[in-house]
Short mmCIF file of C-alpha atoms in Angstrom, two decimals:
data_model
loop_
_atom_site.label_atom_id
_atom_site.label_comp_id
_atom_site.label_asym_id
_atom_site.label_seq_id
_atom_site.Cartn_x
_atom_site.Cartn_y
_atom_site.Cartn_z
CA MET A 214 -13.31 -0.42 7.16
CA ALA A 215 -11.93 0.31 4.07
CA GLU A 216 -8.73 -1.21 2.81
CA CYS A 217 -5.96 -0.65 5.22
CA GLU A 218 -3.27 1.78 3.36
CA ALA A 219 -0.24 1.11 5.42
CA LEU A 220 2.64 0.99 7.44
CA LEU A 221 5.82 0.06 7.33
CA VAL A 222 8.83 1.50 6.54
CA HIS A 223 9.61 1.37 10.32
CA ALA A 224 11.28 -2.16 9.70
CA ALA A 225 13.46 -0.72 7.21
CA ASP A 226 14.33 2.23 9.34
CA GLU A 227 14.83 0.84 12.49
CA GLU A 228 18.39 1.07 12.16
CA GLN A 229 18.74 4.38 10.49
CA PRO A 230 22.10 5.85 11.19
CA GLU A 231 22.68 9.41 12.26
CA LEU A 232 23.73 11.59 9.36
CA VAL A 233 25.32 14.75 9.29
CA VAL A 234 22.80 17.38 8.43
CA ALA A 235 24.52 20.57 6.96
CA ARG A 236 24.19 23.28 9.64
CA LYS A 237 26.10 26.13 11.20
CA SER A 238 26.53 24.09 14.28
CA THR A 239 28.69 20.81 14.24
CA GLY A 240 27.55 17.37 15.01
CA ALA A 241 25.29 14.66 13.63
CA ALA A 242 21.82 14.67 13.67
CA ARG A 243 18.87 12.03 12.42
CA ILE A 244 17.03 13.18 9.34
CA ALA A 245 14.08 14.17 11.23
CA SER A 246 12.00 14.55 7.97
CA LEU A 247 12.00 11.00 7.15
CA ASP A 248 10.20 10.53 10.62
CA VAL A 249 7.78 13.49 9.73
CA PHE A 250 7.14 12.13 6.25
CA ARG A 251 6.38 8.74 7.54
CA GLY A 252 4.05 10.10 10.01
CA LEU A 253 2.27 12.09 7.31
CA CYS A 254 1.79 8.78 5.71
CA VAL A 255 0.02 7.48 8.73
CA PHE A 256 -2.25 10.37 9.38
CA LEU A 257 -3.33 10.23 5.63
CA MET A 258 -3.62 6.55 5.94
CA THR A 259 -6.07 6.99 9.05
CA PHE A 260 -7.60 9.76 7.67
CA VAL A 261 -8.88 8.46 4.21
CA ASP A 262 -9.81 5.06 5.97
CA TYR A 263 -12.16 6.86 8.38
CA ALA A 264 -13.33 9.74 6.41
CA GLY A 265 -13.34 8.20 2.95
CA SER A 266 -16.87 6.92 3.42
CA VAL A 267 -18.13 10.27 4.10
CA LEU A 268 -15.94 11.99 1.55
CA PRO A 269 -15.80 9.86 -1.48
CA VAL A 270 -13.54 12.42 -3.15
CA ILE A 271 -10.69 11.62 -0.93
CA ALA A 272 -11.44 7.66 -0.75
CA HIS A 273 -9.71 5.51 -3.42
CA SER A 274 -10.36 6.29 -7.03
CA PRO A 275 -13.06 3.42 -8.29
CA TRP A 276 -10.76 2.56 -11.07
CA ASN A 277 -8.57 5.18 -13.34
CA GLY A 278 -7.69 8.56 -11.69
CA LEU A 279 -6.12 9.79 -8.40
CA HIS A 280 -7.65 10.49 -5.16
CA LEU A 281 -6.07 11.49 -1.98
CA ALA A 282 -5.94 7.83 -0.79
CA ASP A 283 -4.26 6.47 -3.87
CA PHE A 284 -1.01 8.54 -2.69
CA VAL A 285 -0.58 6.81 0.53
CA THR A 286 0.78 3.38 -0.49
CA PRO A 287 3.46 4.94 -2.86
CA PHE A 288 4.42 7.23 -0.13
CA PHE A 289 5.17 4.44 1.98
CA LEU A 290 7.34 2.57 -0.61
CA PHE A 291 9.13 5.83 -1.36
CA VAL A 292 10.35 6.34 2.07
CA ALA A 293 11.12 2.54 2.63
CA GLY A 294 13.52 3.04 -0.26
CA VAL A 295 15.17 6.01 1.09
CA SER A 296 15.50 4.53 4.65
CA LEU A 297 17.11 1.30 2.93
CA ALA A 298 19.72 3.53 1.47
CA LEU A 299 20.63 4.69 4.77
CA VAL A 300 20.53 1.51 6.69
CA HIS A 301 22.65 -0.30 3.96
CA LYS A 302 25.12 2.65 3.48
CA LYS A 303 27.64 0.19 4.47
CA VAL A 304 27.41 -3.57 4.04
CA PRO A 305 30.44 -5.25 5.43
CA ILE A 306 28.75 -8.76 5.28
CA ARG A 307 26.52 -9.19 2.46
CA VAL A 308 25.20 -12.65 3.40
CA GLU A 309 24.27 -11.42 6.93
CA ALA A 310 22.57 -8.23 5.58
CA THR A 311 20.52 -10.46 3.32
CA GLN A 312 19.48 -12.81 6.11
CA LYS A 313 18.42 -9.78 8.00
CA ALA A 314 16.38 -8.39 5.15
CA ILE A 315 14.71 -11.73 4.64
CA GLN A 316 13.89 -11.94 8.45
CA ARG A 317 12.22 -8.45 8.43
CA ALA A 318 10.48 -8.91 5.22
CA LEU A 319 8.82 -12.33 6.46
CA LYS A 320 7.71 -10.83 9.61
CA LEU A 321 6.05 -7.83 7.83
CA PHE A 322 4.37 -10.40 5.35
CA PHE A 323 3.11 -12.74 7.94
CA LEU A 324 2.01 -9.69 9.94
CA GLY A 325 -0.11 -8.72 7.06
CA VAL A 326 -1.50 -12.09 6.49
CA LEU A 327 -2.68 -11.87 10.14
CA LEU A 328 -4.19 -8.50 10.05
CA GLN A 329 -5.55 -8.68 6.60
CA GLY A 330 -5.95 -12.21 5.60
CA GLY A 331 -9.43 -12.76 7.31
CA TYR A 332 -8.62 -13.75 10.79
CA LEU A 333 -10.38 -10.63 12.28
CA HIS A 334 -14.00 -10.55 10.93
CA GLY A 335 -14.29 -6.58 11.41
CA VAL A 336 -16.05 -4.18 13.66
CA ASP A 337 -19.47 -5.89 13.19
CA SER A 338 -18.39 -9.28 14.46
CA LEU A 339 -17.10 -10.25 17.83
CA THR A 340 -15.67 -13.36 16.18
CA PHE A 341 -12.13 -14.32 14.72
CA GLY A 342 -10.52 -16.97 12.93
CA VAL A 343 -9.66 -17.42 9.36
CA ASP A 344 -11.03 -20.03 6.64
CA ILE A 345 -7.74 -21.39 5.13
CA GLU A 346 -9.49 -22.07 1.80
CA ARG A 347 -10.41 -18.30 1.52
CA ILE A 348 -7.37 -16.70 3.17
CA ARG A 349 -6.24 -13.51 1.43
CA TRP A 350 -2.45 -13.92 1.06
CA LEU A 351 -1.64 -10.63 -0.41
CA GLY A 352 -2.32 -7.22 0.90
CA ILE A 353 -0.48 -3.69 1.46
CA LEU A 354 1.49 -4.69 4.14
CA GLN A 355 2.66 -7.89 2.04
CA ARG A 356 3.34 -5.56 -0.74
CA ILE A 357 5.55 -3.31 1.24
CA ALA A 358 7.42 -6.35 2.51
CA ILE A 359 7.86 -7.60 -1.12
CA GLY A 360 9.03 -4.03 -2.07
CA TYR A 361 11.38 -3.77 0.77
CA PHE A 362 13.01 -7.31 0.08
CA VAL A 363 13.47 -6.65 -3.48
CA ALA A 364 15.01 -3.11 -2.93
CA ALA A 365 17.23 -4.55 -0.20
CA LEU A 366 18.44 -7.32 -2.22
CA CYS A 367 19.45 -4.73 -5.08
CA GLU A 368 21.21 -2.32 -2.41
CA ILE A 369 23.01 -5.18 -1.06
CA TRP A 370 24.13 -7.02 -4.16
CA LEU A 371 23.91 -4.59 -7.14
CA PRO A 372 26.38 -1.88 -7.61
CA CYS A 373 24.01 0.02 -9.82
CA GLN A 374 20.12 -0.45 -9.38
CA ARG A 375 18.16 -0.35 -12.73
CA TRP A 376 14.55 -1.02 -13.11
CA ARG A 377 13.13 -1.83 -16.45
CA GLY A 378 9.63 -2.02 -17.23
CA GLU A 379 9.49 -4.55 -20.19
CA ALA A 380 8.14 -7.34 -18.08
CA TYR A 381 5.43 -5.24 -16.96
CA PHE A 382 4.30 -3.97 -20.19
CA GLY A 383 4.62 -7.33 -21.76
CA LEU A 384 2.51 -9.12 -19.15
CA SER A 385 -0.07 -6.12 -19.25
CA TYR A 386 -0.32 -5.99 -22.91
CA GLY A 387 0.81 -9.03 -24.15
CA LEU A 388 -0.96 -11.75 -22.20
CA TYR A 389 -4.27 -13.07 -23.84
CA VAL A 390 -7.27 -12.98 -21.08
CA PRO A 391 -9.76 -15.56 -22.28
CA ASP A 392 -13.47 -15.84 -20.93
CA TRP A 393 -13.59 -16.99 -17.39
CA GLN A 394 -16.07 -17.97 -14.70
CA PHE A 395 -16.16 -17.79 -10.98
CA GLN A 396 -18.71 -18.77 -8.11
CA GLU A 397 -19.91 -16.32 -5.75
CA LEU A 398 -20.76 -17.90 -2.41
CA ARG A 399 -23.40 -16.25 -0.38
CA SER A 400 -23.46 -16.92 3.22
CA SER A 401 -25.53 -16.46 6.08
CA PRO A 402 -24.71 -13.84 8.81
CA ASN A 403 -23.06 -16.32 11.17
CA LEU A 404 -20.59 -17.10 8.43
CA LEU A 405 -21.11 -20.99 8.83
CA LEU A 406 -24.30 -21.93 6.58
CA ALA A 407 -24.01 -21.06 2.90
CA LYS A 408 -27.45 -20.34 1.30
CA ASP A 409 -26.57 -20.56 -2.34
CA VAL A 410 -23.87 -20.51 -5.00
CA ASN A 411 -24.09 -18.41 -8.05
CA VAL A 412 -22.06 -18.81 -11.14
CA TYR A 413 -21.10 -15.89 -13.15
CA THR A 414 -19.29 -15.69 -16.68
CA VAL A 415 -17.30 -12.66 -17.75
CA LYS A 416 -16.51 -12.46 -21.44
CA CYS A 417 -13.05 -11.23 -22.49
CA SER A 418 -10.99 -12.74 -25.17
CA VAL A 419 -8.77 -9.97 -25.61
CA ARG A 420 -5.36 -8.75 -24.96
CA GLY A 421 -4.06 -5.48 -23.49
CA ASP A 422 -7.33 -4.57 -21.82
CA LEU A 423 -7.05 -2.17 -18.54
CA GLY A 424 -10.34 -2.30 -17.49
CA PRO A 425 -11.59 -4.00 -14.32
CA ALA A 426 -13.09 -7.19 -16.03
CA CYS A 427 -10.52 -8.38 -18.37
CA ASN A 428 -7.03 -6.97 -17.23
CA SER A 429 -4.01 -9.44 -17.11
CA ALA A 430 -3.26 -8.74 -13.58
CA GLY A 431 -6.54 -10.19 -12.47
CA MET A 432 -5.98 -13.34 -14.76
CA ILE A 433 -2.58 -13.75 -13.27
CA ASP A 434 -3.86 -13.68 -9.55
CA ARG A 435 -6.77 -15.97 -10.35
CA TYR A 436 -4.50 -18.54 -11.86
CA VAL A 437 -1.71 -18.40 -9.46
CA LEU A 438 -3.59 -17.45 -6.22
CA GLY A 439 -7.02 -18.40 -6.85
CA ILE A 440 -9.96 -16.25 -6.95
CA ASP A 441 -11.06 -17.21 -3.44
CA HIS A 442 -7.80 -15.83 -2.12
CA LEU A 443 -8.35 -12.28 -3.48
CA TYR A 444 -9.88 -9.09 -2.08
CA THR A 445 -13.39 -9.71 -1.73
CA LYS A 446 -14.47 -6.01 -1.74
CA PRO A 447 -12.75 -4.22 -4.77
CA VAL A 448 -12.81 -0.71 -5.07
CA TYR A 449 -14.22 -0.65 -8.58
CA ARG A 450 -17.49 -2.01 -7.10
CA ASN A 451 -18.06 1.95 -6.58
CA LEU A 452 -18.12 2.51 -10.48
CA LYS A 453 -21.80 3.29 -11.76
CA TYR A 454 -22.08 0.16 -13.63
CA CYS A 455 -21.93 -1.87 -10.56
CA ASN A 456 -24.77 -0.01 -8.92
CA VAL A 457 -23.74 -0.95 -5.39
CA SER A 458 -26.39 -0.30 -2.80
CA LYS A 459 -25.65 1.59 0.40
CA HIS A 460 -24.97 -1.68 2.29
CA GLY A 461 -22.37 -2.75 -0.21
CA GLU A 462 -24.41 -5.29 -2.01
CA VAL A 463 -24.04 -5.82 -5.73
CA PRO A 464 -27.49 -6.49 -7.44
CA GLU A 465 -27.94 -9.46 -9.84
CA SER A 466 -28.52 -7.04 -12.59
CA ALA A 467 -24.85 -5.61 -12.54
CA PRO A 468 -22.35 -6.87 -14.80
CA ALA A 469 -20.81 -10.25 -14.06
CA TRP A 470 -17.19 -8.81 -12.96
CA CYS A 471 -18.84 -6.51 -10.38
CA HIS A 472 -19.50 -9.72 -8.16
CA ALA A 473 -15.82 -10.89 -8.64
CA SER A 474 -12.90 -10.46 -5.94
CA PHE A 475 -10.00 -8.75 -7.32
CA ASP A 476 -6.82 -7.84 -5.54
CA PRO A 477 -5.33 -4.35 -5.78
CA GLU A 478 -2.04 -5.71 -4.42
CA GLY A 479 -1.69 -8.50 -6.77
CA ILE A 480 1.33 -10.25 -8.26
CA LEU A 481 1.77 -8.14 -11.55
CA SER A 482 1.21 -4.84 -9.79
CA SER A 483 3.77 -5.78 -7.44
CA LEU A 484 6.45 -5.22 -9.95
CA THR A 485 5.75 -1.60 -10.36
CA ALA A 486 5.40 -1.48 -6.48
CA ALA A 487 8.67 -2.90 -6.13
CA ALA A 488 10.04 -0.23 -8.32
CA THR A 489 8.91 2.43 -6.15
CA CYS A 490 11.17 1.17 -3.48
CA ILE A 491 14.18 0.92 -5.86
CA ILE A 492 13.64 4.48 -7.29
CA GLY A 493 13.18 5.64 -3.55
CA LEU A 494 16.73 4.19 -2.97
CA GLN A 495 18.08 6.79 -5.38
CA TYR A 496 16.81 9.66 -3.23
CA GLY A 497 18.21 7.83 -0.32
CA HIS A 498 21.62 7.60 -2.01
CA ILE A 499 21.41 11.46 -2.56
CA LEU A 500 20.70 11.89 0.94
CA ALA A 501 23.58 9.58 2.09
CA GLN A 502 26.29 10.88 -0.07
CA SER A 503 25.76 14.64 0.00
CA GLN A 504 26.32 16.96 3.11
CA ASP A 505 24.86 20.10 1.40
CA HIS A 506 21.37 21.19 1.70
CA LYS A 507 21.33 22.86 -1.62
CA GLU A 508 22.97 20.00 -3.50
CA ARG A 509 20.55 17.53 -2.16
CA LEU A 510 17.39 19.74 -2.76
CA GLN A 511 18.62 20.66 -6.34
CA ASN A 512 19.07 16.76 -7.22
CA TRP A 513 15.78 15.70 -5.66
CA SER A 514 13.86 18.53 -7.51
CA ILE A 515 15.24 17.71 -10.72
CA PHE A 516 14.57 13.96 -10.42
CA SER A 517 10.85 14.69 -9.12
CA CYS A 518 10.02 17.06 -11.87
CA SER A 519 11.54 14.49 -14.56
CA LEU A 520 9.33 11.63 -13.02
CA MET A 521 6.26 13.93 -12.91
CA ALA A 522 6.64 14.93 -16.68
CA LEU A 523 7.42 11.57 -17.89
CA GLY A 524 4.46 10.19 -15.86
CA LEU A 525 1.96 12.86 -17.14
CA PHE A 526 3.22 12.42 -20.86
CA LEU A 527 2.57 8.71 -20.38
CA ALA A 528 -1.06 9.41 -19.16
CA CYS A 529 -1.52 11.71 -22.12
CA LEU A 530 -0.47 8.73 -24.36
CA GLY A 531 -3.20 6.51 -22.92
CA ILE A 532 -1.39 4.84 -20.05
CA PRO A 533 -4.11 5.48 -17.36
CA LEU A 534 -3.14 6.50 -13.68
CA ASN A 535 -4.46 3.47 -11.96
CA LYS A 536 -3.69 2.33 -8.36
CA SER A 537 -5.29 -0.94 -8.70
CA LEU A 538 -3.00 -1.97 -11.73
CA TYR A 539 -0.09 0.06 -10.49
CA THR A 540 0.34 1.56 -13.97
CA ILE A 541 3.74 2.97 -14.92
CA SER A 542 2.16 6.46 -15.41
CA TYR A 543 0.76 6.03 -11.70
CA LEU A 544 4.04 4.94 -10.32
CA LEU A 545 5.95 7.93 -11.87
CA VAL A 546 3.35 10.51 -10.93
CA THR A 547 2.93 9.42 -7.23
CA LEU A 548 6.61 8.80 -6.86
CA ALA A 549 7.34 12.38 -8.17
CA SER A 550 4.52 13.62 -5.62
CA ALA A 551 6.45 11.72 -2.88
CA GLY A 552 9.69 13.44 -3.88
CA ILE A 553 8.26 16.87 -3.77
CA THR A 554 6.41 16.28 -0.56
CA PHE A 555 9.69 15.11 0.86
CA CYS A 556 11.66 18.14 -0.25
CA THR A 557 9.14 20.46 1.29
CA LEU A 558 9.28 18.66 4.61
CA TYR A 559 13.33 18.37 4.38
CA VAL A 560 13.18 22.31 4.10
CA LEU A 561 10.85 22.89 6.92
CA VAL A 562 12.03 20.36 9.24
CA ASP A 563 15.81 19.84 8.59
CA VAL A 564 16.98 23.40 6.98
CA TYR A 565 14.89 25.48 8.98
CA SER A 566 14.29 23.44 12.06
CA TRP A 567 10.62 24.17 12.57
CA ARG A 568 9.89 20.71 14.34
CA ARG A 569 7.48 22.18 16.84
CA LEU A 570 5.17 22.30 13.76
CA THR A 571 5.76 18.87 12.88
CA PHE A 572 6.33 17.10 16.23
CA VAL A 573 3.07 15.31 16.13
CA LEU A 574 3.94 13.85 12.57
CA GLU A 575 7.48 12.94 13.90
CA TRP A 576 5.89 11.06 16.79
CA MET A 577 3.67 9.40 14.61
CA GLY A 578 6.50 8.36 12.36
CA LYS A 579 8.52 6.79 15.00
CA HIS A 580 5.50 4.73 16.13
CA SER A 581 3.93 3.90 12.82
CA LEU A 582 3.81 0.16 13.30
CA SER A 583 1.83 0.37 16.60
CA ILE A 584 -0.29 3.12 15.32
CA PHE A 585 -1.10 1.01 12.37
CA ILE A 586 -1.97 -2.22 14.63
CA LEU A 587 -3.82 -0.65 17.30
CA VAL A 588 -5.96 2.02 15.16
CA THR A 589 -6.04 1.40 11.42
CA SER A 590 -6.38 -2.28 11.55
CA ASN A 591 -9.41 -1.82 13.80
CA ILE A 592 -7.68 -4.17 16.69
CA ALA A 593 -8.33 -1.25 19.12
CA VAL A 594 -12.05 -0.80 18.05
CA ILE A 595 -12.59 -4.52 17.99
CA ALA A 596 -11.15 -4.93 21.40
CA ILE A 597 -13.23 -2.13 22.92
CA GLN A 598 -16.39 -3.70 21.14
CA GLY A 599 -15.51 -6.92 22.91
CA PHE A 600 -16.84 -5.51 26.07
CA TYR A 601 -20.74 -5.59 26.52
CA TRP A 602 -23.42 -5.54 29.03
CA GLY A 603 -25.40 -8.49 29.26
CA ALA A 604 -25.45 -9.42 25.61
CA PRO A 605 -23.12 -9.19 22.61
CA ASN A 606 -25.42 -6.60 21.01
CA ASN A 607 -25.08 -4.34 23.85
CA ASN A 608 -21.24 -3.80 23.17
CA ILE A 609 -19.59 -0.52 24.07
CA VAL A 610 -18.99 0.62 20.50
CA LEU A 611 -22.30 -0.38 18.70
CA THR A 612 -25.07 0.14 21.27
CA THR A 613 -28.10 -0.09 18.72
CA GLU A 614 -29.97 -3.27 18.95
CA LYS A 615 -29.39 -5.99 16.26
CA PRO A 616 -31.87 -8.39 15.24
#
């Protein structure tokens, strides 16, 4: 299955307090549009994962550019930030709140390692277990855990959250990326016997390159995490240069970097990913501090339009919209899109109370973690596939005969 796009704002929102929604009637009500927004994220995540292979136009962009799938992760990070502002609207004991934030972040991080670290071998295999030397430490759930944790610390300890992009720009454009080598281990179908090892060399010797071969984000991950612990099927293999076959195999004639692993949820891009949560906090502050629909929508709209204009301006200046590197322009444009979408849902659900039209999304939002684990992580499919008649190749899901 394609890269899991994911979850969990539910951890950040599990203690969402009731807020007064300005209505003619009195009383407090939960902000239902948050659940609907989260449910929309879950739906989009599922849709692009399963339909992306059939409709490449909605799957992740191979490198620069924006497709539908590229909005899902920022949307989840955005609503995590909004929810955090509500959870920590009042923080009587900062140390205790910090301990809870650490616990939640660790739970989500290690859940991500379990689901995306290589323990489950996929729908084509009935085996499980992970090679510690090749485990993937980072992934989308781990990214959300990091973003949630950073934003929570900012909300608990800092009176005014400000994110500065100098560190990201300095590392992206200032680090020197030398030539590098890596080994590609080609293994047999049973994952136990290695056939051969190919050694590839990638020529770089540059600074400020934002291409798939010589960017500083990949270099940092290779040095800190090790190339064996990165995502083994990066989306840039769908570029025409790599000439990948229908079975996902990269020919020997392709450039060397096409064979390399690359993690789109790497260390450097986590800086801007965390910034998405921090900026989402500001939307949450408006929601928590204002009780008037018009005031909330006006502030959100101004904020979103400003972010969109700045993001498009940076893209015109040459900073590409790139999900794998989580560039500043990508951060701003997707954040603005999340803000505009949230405004629309807020009007429909919390202002006009059209909840019957969105009750399915609202239910999905309230059960996002369970849906992710059972459906989008393929656990349900793998579990069903474990039942077979006579031999494993006659399982319920894949009924065709295997060699």
